Amino acid sequence: MIQTENIKSVYFVGAGGIGMSAIARYFLHKGLFVAGYDKTPSALTARLEEEGMLIHYTDDTALIPQPCLDKATTLVVYTPAITDHSELAFFRAEGFEIQKRAQVLGELTRTHKGLCVAGTHGKTTTSAMCAHIMHQSHLDCNAFLGGITKNYGTNYILSDSDYVVIEADEYDRSFHWLRPWMTVITATDPDHLDIYGTKEAYLDSFRHYTMLIQPGGALILHTGLEMKAEVPEGVRTYTYSRNEGDFHASNIRIDKGEITFDLCSPIEQVSGISLGQPIPINIENAVAAMAMAQLNGCTADELREGMSTYQGVDRRFDFKLKNDRHVVLSDYAHHPMEIYQSAKSIRELYHDRKVTALFQPHLYTRTRDFYQEFADSLSQLDEVVLCEIYPAREEPIPGVTSQLIYDHLRPGVKRELIRKADVLDYVRNRDFDVLVVLGAGDLDNEVDKITQIIQAKES
């Protein structure tokens, strides 16, 4: 195995992924030669190139830069989403040190105090909140996040702190490489059944994850989860939720676009917390983030300051337009429970307005496994417009289309099926009150244009 001190170059196969790009930035900050491949250019890859990374977009071993051809000094990092790839095959055949993204993060949890956030949904927002609280506190932190924070314009925070905040991804059992000092588990609604096969295997992977917490650390578990935690001796266990648990909110006030509440905690009660991103689901996310920050020594004033100045994450309940006539927002929600929580929050904020969801399902397998649950969650809203499935890494499955969700929406919900290519024309020819664009695919690339079209109707 290559020694860390001998690494001079790092090559990324799948450089433009949100998690991969954070690690690339880490190595750029360390002054190493950083290069890689990605399938398509994006705003994120453009930023990486501006910061000094060499990226190409054709799978061709001839394009691998010379400094990355020395296996004695080169680390290759790849994403499990890429399977059939000639460059990766070349590195394997030549005996290079090759690690998954999660392995690299795992090493960081051995040299720092890892504050990790796992769960089917809510982990990006919760980890970003925790990172912001810690970073602006006397403790500071490093962070590797699954989204671009609006506070920092990046998915990565670098400091000299002993703490590192990490979004712990359960896909491909990646989080089993981590050794958390403390971890939050937000939810365990079954997902990625193309990897796990069964709900029981999915839940068991979370049980195994809790066994990896370092003695002296802590597990902060959402109340009511179906999983069975199994922590090492010396690990403290706490529960949390919006309304109950060791950590929870009380005296919640939602009024005129603002949300304030008090934190009930076994360590210290904290009153007068104001959410800088006032969304109902963020009450629960904030409780989890503050619990982990408080357990590590953040003061009451630092918790208040962190939450009041937190600005959110791109594509996580991300408002693009908000006035008395129109509201447009984008949300990365792509699991039925995420969509349920998103729809519930929208309803709580806009109970007297018509809400339309523009939804692009993500993955054929997820649609096949959860089309009824998708339909139930979306049926909380007034109108649902469905685009074709975004395949990501998958091949089509016969009979699995957005029609499955469409057919199972509840009676009374207005519904339409349209092609993604027709979305902008559809928006031009309709009027909306509250429009939420949902999904983890590429429909989000059109959100700015959608917003501009709707804004133009106001003039």
PDB file of N, CA, C and O in Angstrom, residues 364-401:
ATOM      1  N   TYR A 364     -34.472   3.665 -12.579  1.00  0.00           N
ATOM      2  CA  TYR A 364     -35.536   2.705 -12.897  1.00  0.00           C
ATOM      3  C   TYR A 364     -35.823   1.798 -11.713  1.00  0.00           C
ATOM      4  O   TYR A 364     -36.989   1.498 -11.407  1.00  0.00           O
ATOM      5  N   THR A 365     -34.774   1.333 -11.038  1.00  0.00           N
ATOM      6  CA  THR A 365     -34.990   0.405  -9.921  1.00  0.00           C
ATOM      7  C   THR A 365     -35.753   1.084  -8.782  1.00  0.00           C
ATOM      8  O   THR A 365     -36.641   0.474  -8.183  1.00  0.00           O
ATOM      9  N   ARG A 366     -35.402   2.340  -8.479  1.00  0.00           N
ATOM     10  CA  ARG A 366     -36.102   3.039  -7.393  1.00  0.00           C
ATOM     11  C   ARG A 366     -37.565   3.256  -7.760  1.00  0.00           C
ATOM     12  O   ARG A 366     -38.451   3.111  -6.904  1.00  0.00           O
ATOM     13  N   THR A 367     -37.825   3.583  -9.027  1.00  0.00           N
ATOM     14  CA  THR A 367     -39.210   3.759  -9.469  1.00  0.00           C
ATOM     15  C   THR A 367     -39.968   2.444  -9.394  1.00  0.00           C
ATOM     16  O   THR A 367     -41.111   2.396  -8.924  1.00  0.00           O
ATOM     17  N   ARG A 368     -39.337   1.366  -9.839  1.00  0.00           N
ATOM     18  CA  ARG A 368     -39.962   0.031  -9.780  1.00  0.00           C
ATOM     19  C   ARG A 368     -40.305  -0.360  -8.340  1.00  0.00           C
ATOM     20  O   ARG A 368     -41.390  -0.882  -8.058  1.00  0.00           O
ATOM     21  N   ASP A 369     -39.394  -0.093  -7.424  1.00  0.00           N
ATOM     22  CA  ASP A 369     -39.563  -0.540  -6.038  1.00  0.00           C
ATOM     23  C   ASP A 369     -40.532   0.332  -5.240  1.00  0.00           C
ATOM     24  O   ASP A 369     -41.155  -0.152  -4.290  1.00  0.00           O
ATOM     25  N   PHE A 370     -40.670   1.626  -5.622  1.00  0.00           N
ATOM     26  CA  PHE A 370     -41.396   2.559  -4.754  1.00  0.00           C
ATOM     27  C   PHE A 370     -42.426   3.417  -5.492  1.00  0.00           C
ATOM     28  O   PHE A 370     -42.781   4.480  -4.989  1.00  0.00           O
ATOM     29  N   TYR A 371     -42.939   2.975  -6.649  1.00  0.00           N
ATOM     30  CA  TYR A 371     -43.838   3.853  -7.398  1.00  0.00           C
ATOM     31  C   TYR A 371     -45.097   4.193  -6.600  1.00  0.00           C
ATOM     32  O   TYR A 371     -45.600   5.317  -6.668  1.00  0.00           O
ATOM     33  N   GLN A 372     -45.612   3.241  -5.818  1.00  0.00           N
ATOM     34  CA  GLN A 372     -46.805   3.524  -5.020  1.00  0.00           C
ATOM     35  C   GLN A 372     -46.494   4.567  -3.939  1.00  0.00           C
ATOM     36  O   GLN A 372     -47.284   5.486  -3.700  1.00  0.00           O
ATOM     37  N   GLU A 373     -45.326   4.411  -3.288  1.00  0.00           N
ATOM     38  CA  GLU A 373     -44.930   5.369  -2.249  1.00  0.00           C
ATOM     39  C   GLU A 373     -44.686   6.760  -2.838  1.00  0.00           C
ATOM     40  O   GLU A 373     -45.037   7.777  -2.225  1.00  0.00           O
ATOM     41  N   PHE A 374     -44.076   6.812  -4.043  1.00  0.00           N
ATOM     42  CA  PHE A 374     -43.909   8.101  -4.719  1.00  0.00           C
ATOM     43  C   PHE A 374     -45.267   8.760  -4.952  1.00  0.00           C
ATOM     44  O   PHE A 374     -45.450   9.953  -4.692  1.00  0.00           O
ATOM     45  N   ALA A 375     -46.205   7.974  -5.449  1.00  0.00           N
ATOM     46  CA  ALA A 375     -47.536   8.514  -5.743  1.00  0.00           C
ATOM     47  C   ALA A 375     -48.216   9.024  -4.477  1.00  0.00           C
ATOM     48  O   ALA A 375     -48.832  10.094  -4.467  1.00  0.00           O
ATOM     49  N   ASP A 376     -48.088   8.270  -3.384  1.00  0.00           N
ATOM     50  CA  ASP A 376     -48.703   8.693  -2.123  1.00  0.00           C
ATOM     51  C   ASP A 376     -48.109  10.018  -1.627  1.00  0.00           C
ATOM     52  O   ASP A 376     -48.846  10.909  -1.175  1.00  0.00           O
ATOM     53  N   SER A 377     -46.779  10.144  -1.704  1.00  0.00           N
ATOM     54  CA  SER A 377     -46.124  11.367  -1.226  1.00  0.00           C
ATOM     55  C   SER A 377     -46.485  12.565  -2.086  1.00  0.00           C
ATOM     56  O   SER A 377     -46.795  13.654  -1.578  1.00  0.00           O
ATOM     57  N   LEU A 378     -46.458  12.386  -3.400  1.00  0.00           N
ATOM     58  CA  LEU A 378     -46.780  13.479  -4.311  1.00  0.00           C
ATOM     59  C   LEU A 378     -48.246  13.891  -4.219  1.00  0.00           C
ATOM     60  O   LEU A 378     -48.600  15.048  -4.508  1.00  0.00           O
ATOM     61  N   SER A 379     -49.096  12.970  -3.803  1.00  0.00           N
ATOM     62  CA  SER A 379     -50.532  13.245  -3.732  1.00  0.00           C
ATOM     63  C   SER A 379     -50.904  14.233  -2.640  1.00  0.00           C
ATOM     64  O   SER A 379     -52.064  14.646  -2.540  1.00  0.00           O
ATOM     65  N   GLN A 380     -49.950  14.642  -1.808  1.00  0.00           N
ATOM     66  CA  GLN A 380     -50.208  15.709  -0.841  1.00  0.00           C
ATOM     67  C   GLN A 380     -50.389  17.061  -1.534  1.00  0.00           C
ATOM     68  O   GLN A 380     -50.920  18.003  -0.945  1.00  0.00           O
ATOM     69  N   LEU A 381     -49.901  17.156  -2.783  1.00  0.00           N
ATOM     70  CA  LEU A 381     -49.896  18.427  -3.503  1.00  0.00           C
ATOM     71  C   LEU A 381     -51.088  18.511  -4.450  1.00  0.00           C
ATOM     72  O   LEU A 381     -51.783  17.529  -4.699  1.00  0.00           O
ATOM     73  N   ASP A 382     -51.304  19.705  -5.001  1.00  0.00           N
ATOM     74  CA  ASP A 382     -52.492  19.932  -5.827  1.00  0.00           C
ATOM     75  C   ASP A 382     -52.330  19.397  -7.244  1.00  0.00           C
ATOM     76  O   ASP A 382     -53.286  18.911  -7.852  1.00  0.00           O
ATOM     77  N   GLU A 383     -51.117  19.515  -7.767  1.00  0.00           N
ATOM     78  CA  GLU A 383     -50.878  19.182  -9.178  1.00  0.00           C
ATOM     79  C   GLU A 383     -49.508  18.524  -9.300  1.00  0.00           C
ATOM     80  O   GLU A 383     -48.539  18.977  -8.685  1.00  0.00           O
ATOM     81  N   VAL A 384     -49.411  17.467 -10.095  1.00  0.00           N
ATOM     82  CA  VAL A 384     -48.154  16.747 -10.285  1.00  0.00           C
ATOM     83  C   VAL A 384     -47.875  16.613 -11.774  1.00  0.00           C
ATOM     84  O   VAL A 384     -48.714  16.102 -12.527  1.00  0.00           O
ATOM     85  N   VAL A 385     -46.700  17.103 -12.187  1.00  0.00           N
ATOM     86  CA  VAL A 385     -46.262  17.003 -13.574  1.00  0.00           C
ATOM     87  C   VAL A 385     -45.034  16.097 -13.598  1.00  0.00           C
ATOM     88  O   VAL A 385     -44.023  16.394 -12.957  1.00  0.00           O
ATOM     89  N   LEU A 386     -45.122  14.982 -14.310  1.00  0.00           N
ATOM     90  CA  LEU A 386     -44.062  13.974 -14.315  1.00  0.00           C
ATOM     91  C   LEU A 386     -43.300  13.979 -15.627  1.00  0.00           C
ATOM     92  O   LEU A 386     -43.899  13.986 -16.709  1.00  0.00           O
ATOM     93  N   CYS A 387     -41.955  13.964 -15.517  1.00  0.00           N
ATOM     94  CA  CYS A 387     -41.089  13.776 -16.682  1.00  0.00           C
ATOM     95  C   CYS A 387     -40.623  12.321 -16.736  1.00  0.00           C
ATOM     96  O   CYS A 387     -40.845  11.543 -15.801  1.00  0.00           O
ATOM     97  N   GLU A 388     -39.948  11.961 -17.818  1.00  0.00           N
ATOM     98  CA  GLU A 388     -39.418  10.607 -17.920  1.00  0.00           C
ATOM     99  C   GLU A 388     -38.331  10.360 -16.874  1.00  0.00           C
ATOM    100  O   GLU A 388     -37.741  11.293 -16.334  1.00  0.00           O
ATOM    101  N   ILE A 389     -38.063   9.108 -16.578  1.00  0.00           N
ATOM    102  CA  ILE A 389     -37.104   8.715 -15.542  1.00  0.00           C
ATOM    103  C   ILE A 389     -35.685   9.105 -15.947  1.00  0.00           C
ATOM    104  O   ILE A 389     -35.267   8.904 -17.097  1.00  0.00           O
ATOM    105  N   TYR A 390     -34.932   9.651 -14.989  1.00  0.00           N
ATOM    106  CA  TYR A 390     -33.504   9.917 -15.196  1.00  0.00           C
ATOM    107  C   TYR A 390     -32.750   8.634 -14.870  1.00  0.00           C
ATOM    108  O   TYR A 390     -32.781   8.158 -13.736  1.00  0.00           O
ATOM    109  N   PRO A 391     -32.018   8.050 -15.833  1.00  0.00           N
ATOM    110  CA  PRO A 391     -31.464   6.702 -15.626  1.00  0.00           C
ATOM    111  C   PRO A 391     -30.190   6.652 -14.793  1.00  0.00           C
ATOM    112  O   PRO A 391     -29.905   5.623 -14.180  1.00  0.00           O
ATOM    113  N   ALA A 392     -29.416   7.756 -14.788  1.00  0.00           N
ATOM    114  CA  ALA A 392     -28.098   7.745 -14.117  1.00  0.00           C
ATOM    115  C   ALA A 392     -27.299   6.547 -14.622  1.00  0.00           C
ATOM    116  O   ALA A 392     -27.017   6.439 -15.806  1.00  0.00           O
ATOM    117  N   ARG A 393     -26.967   5.620 -13.724  1.00  0.00           N
ATOM    118  CA  ARG A 393     -26.082   4.496 -14.059  1.00  0.00           C
ATOM    119  C   ARG A 393     -26.825   3.291 -14.619  1.00  0.00           C
ATOM    120  O   ARG A 393     -26.210   2.263 -14.911  1.00  0.00           O
ATOM    121  N   GLU A 394     -28.163   3.375 -14.778  1.00  0.00           N
ATOM    122  CA  GLU A 394     -28.957   2.179 -15.072  1.00  0.00           C
ATOM    123  C   GLU A 394     -29.427   2.094 -16.523  1.00  0.00           C
ATOM    124  O   GLU A 394     -29.566   3.098 -17.214  1.00  0.00           O
ATOM    125  N   GLU A 395     -29.705   0.856 -16.931  1.00  0.00           N
ATOM    126  CA  GLU A 395     -30.360   0.595 -18.210  1.00  0.00           C
ATOM    127  C   GLU A 395     -31.870   0.514 -17.967  1.00  0.00           C
ATOM    128  O   GLU A 395     -32.311   0.191 -16.862  1.00  0.00           O
ATOM    129  N   PRO A 396     -32.687   0.806 -18.996  1.00  0.00           N
ATOM    130  CA  PRO A 396     -34.136   0.747 -18.819  1.00  0.00           C
ATOM    131  C   PRO A 396     -34.612  -0.640 -18.374  1.00  0.00           C
ATOM    132  O   PRO A 396     -33.995  -1.661 -18.691  1.00  0.00           O
ATOM    133  N   ILE A 397     -35.719  -0.657 -17.643  1.00  0.00           N
ATOM    134  CA  ILE A 397     -36.376  -1.892 -17.224  1.00  0.00           C
ATOM    135  C   ILE A 397     -37.734  -1.939 -17.907  1.00  0.00           C
ATOM    136  O   ILE A 397     -38.525  -0.995 -17.780  1.00  0.00           O
ATOM    137  N   PRO A 398     -38.029  -2.984 -18.655  1.00  0.00           N
ATOM    138  CA  PRO A 398     -39.316  -3.050 -19.370  1.00  0.00           C
ATOM    139  C   PRO A 398     -40.498  -2.816 -18.435  1.00  0.00           C
ATOM    140  O   PRO A 398     -40.580  -3.391 -17.345  1.00  0.00           O
ATOM    141  N   GLY A 399     -41.387  -1.929 -18.862  1.00  0.00           N
ATOM    142  CA  GLY A 399     -42.595  -1.657 -18.097  1.00  0.00           C
ATOM    143  C   GLY A 399     -42.430  -0.646 -16.987  1.00  0.00           C
ATOM    144  O   GLY A 399     -43.424  -0.268 -16.345  1.00  0.00           O
ATOM    145  N   VAL A 400     -41.207  -0.202 -16.727  1.00  0.00           N
ATOM    146  CA  VAL A 400     -40.970   0.762 -15.646  1.00  0.00           C
ATOM    147  C   VAL A 400     -40.802   2.153 -16.253  1.00  0.00           C
ATOM    148  O   VAL A 400     -39.763   2.462 -16.857  1.00  0.00           O
ATOM    149  N   THR A 401     -41.831   2.980 -16.117  1.00  0.00           N
ATOM    150  CA  THR A 401     -41.806   4.357 -16.609  1.00  0.00           C
ATOM    151  C   THR A 401     -42.506   5.248 -15.585  1.00  0.00           C
ATOM    152  O   THR A 401     -43.079   4.767 -14.597  1.00  0.00           O
TER     153      THR A 401
END
